[in-house]
Coordinates of C-alpha atoms in Angstrom, one line a residue:
M1290 CA 23.2 -9.8 -17.9
R1291 CA 23.6 -8.4 -14.5
S1292 CA 26.6 -7.4 -14.6
E1293 CA 25.6 -5.4 -17.7
I1294 CA 22.6 -3.8 -15.3
E1295 CA 25.1 -3.3 -13.0
K1296 CA 27.6 -1.4 -15.2
A1297 CA 24.9 0.7 -16.8
E1298 CA 24.1 4.4 -16.0
N1299 CA 20.5 4.9 -14.7
K1300 CA 19.8 7.0 -17.7
H1301 CA 20.0 3.9 -19.6
F1302 CA 17.4 1.9 -17.5
N1303 CA 13.6 1.8 -18.5
T1304 CA 11.6 4.4 -16.8
V1305 CA 10.2 2.3 -14.1
Y1306 CA 13.3 0.7 -13.3
R1307 CA 15.2 4.4 -13.2
E1308 CA 12.6 5.4 -11.0
L1309 CA 12.9 2.1 -8.6
V1310 CA 16.6 2.9 -8.2
E1311 CA 16.1 6.3 -7.1
I1312 CA 13.6 5.6 -5.0
I1313 CA 14.9 2.1 -3.3
G1314 CA 18.5 1.5 -4.9
L1315 CA 19.9 -0.4 -7.3
E1316 CA 20.1 -3.5 -5.2
H1317 CA 16.6 -3.7 -4.0
T1318 CA 15.1 -2.9 -7.7
L1319 CA 17.3 -5.9 -8.8
K1320 CA 15.7 -8.4 -6.3
L1321 CA 12.3 -7.1 -7.3
Y1322 CA 13.9 -7.3 -11.1
D1323 CA 14.4 -10.9 -10.4
F1324 CA 11.3 -11.8 -8.3
Y1325 CA 8.5 -10.0 -10.5
S1326 CA 10.4 -9.4 -14.2
G1327 CA 7.9 -10.4 -16.9
Q1328 CA 4.9 -10.0 -14.9
Y1329 CA 2.7 -7.3 -14.4
L1330 CA 2.2 -5.8 -11.3
T1331 CA -0.3 -3.1 -9.2
F1332 CA 0.0 -1.8 -5.9
P1333 CA -3.4 -0.8 -4.1
K1334 CA -4.3 2.4 -3.2
R1335 CA -4.6 0.9 0.3
V1336 CA -1.6 -0.8 2.0
L1337 CA -3.7 -2.5 5.0
K1338 CA -6.2 -4.6 4.4
E1339 CA -10.1 -3.9 5.3
S1340 CA -10.2 -6.6 7.9
Y1341 CA -7.8 -5.2 10.1
L1342 CA -9.1 -1.3 9.5
H1343 CA -12.3 -2.5 10.4
Q1344 CA -10.3 -4.2 13.9
R1345 CA -8.8 -1.0 14.5
I1346 CA -11.7 1.5 13.8
V1347 CA -13.9 -0.7 16.1
E1348 CA -11.4 -0.6 18.5
E1349 CA -10.8 2.7 18.7
Y1350 CA -14.4 3.8 18.5
D1351 CA -15.0 5.5 21.3
G1352 CA -18.8 6.4 20.9
T1353 CA -18.3 10.1 19.6
N1354 CA -15.0 10.1 17.1
A1355 CA -16.3 8.8 14.3
R1356 CA -15.3 11.5 11.9
H1357 CA -11.7 11.3 13.4
L1358 CA -11.4 7.9 12.7
A1359 CA -12.7 8.7 9.0
R1360 CA -10.0 11.5 8.3
K1361 CA -7.2 9.0 10.2
Y1362 CA -7.9 6.0 7.7
D1363 CA -8.9 8.3 5.2
Y1364 CA -12.4 6.9 4.5
S1365 CA -15.5 8.6 4.3
Y1366 CA -17.6 9.1 7.7
S1367 CA -20.6 6.7 6.2
W1368 CA -18.0 4.3 5.4
V1369 CA -17.0 4.2 9.1
M1370 CA -20.4 4.2 10.4
K1371 CA -21.1 0.9 8.1
V1372 CA -18.1 -0.7 9.7
L1373 CA -19.4 0.4 13.5
K1374 CA -23.0 -1.1 12.3
R1375 CA -22.1 -4.0 10.8
H1376 CA -19.7 -5.1 13.8
K1377 CA -22.5 -3.8 16.0
E1378 CA -24.8 -6.3 14.4
G1379 CA -22.1 -9.2 14.8
K1380 CA -21.3 -9.5 11.0

């Protein structure tokens, strides 16, 4: 089957595979296909884990830059303040 896939023009691929070929190329698309075919995948909006973001916010906070950190990490000011408060309380 792989040889047939490699021969086919991009216009003959199902939509998601056509898009993947355009974004990451045929070889990487086929690797994803080989590994995940038949499974339902979702991609979380956030690439980084919250625990890592919490750590970064705590490390970067200087007492005055909570709004900047909220913009930088694409979270609300209140979310950043909750992270800082939990850290201060040792949670």
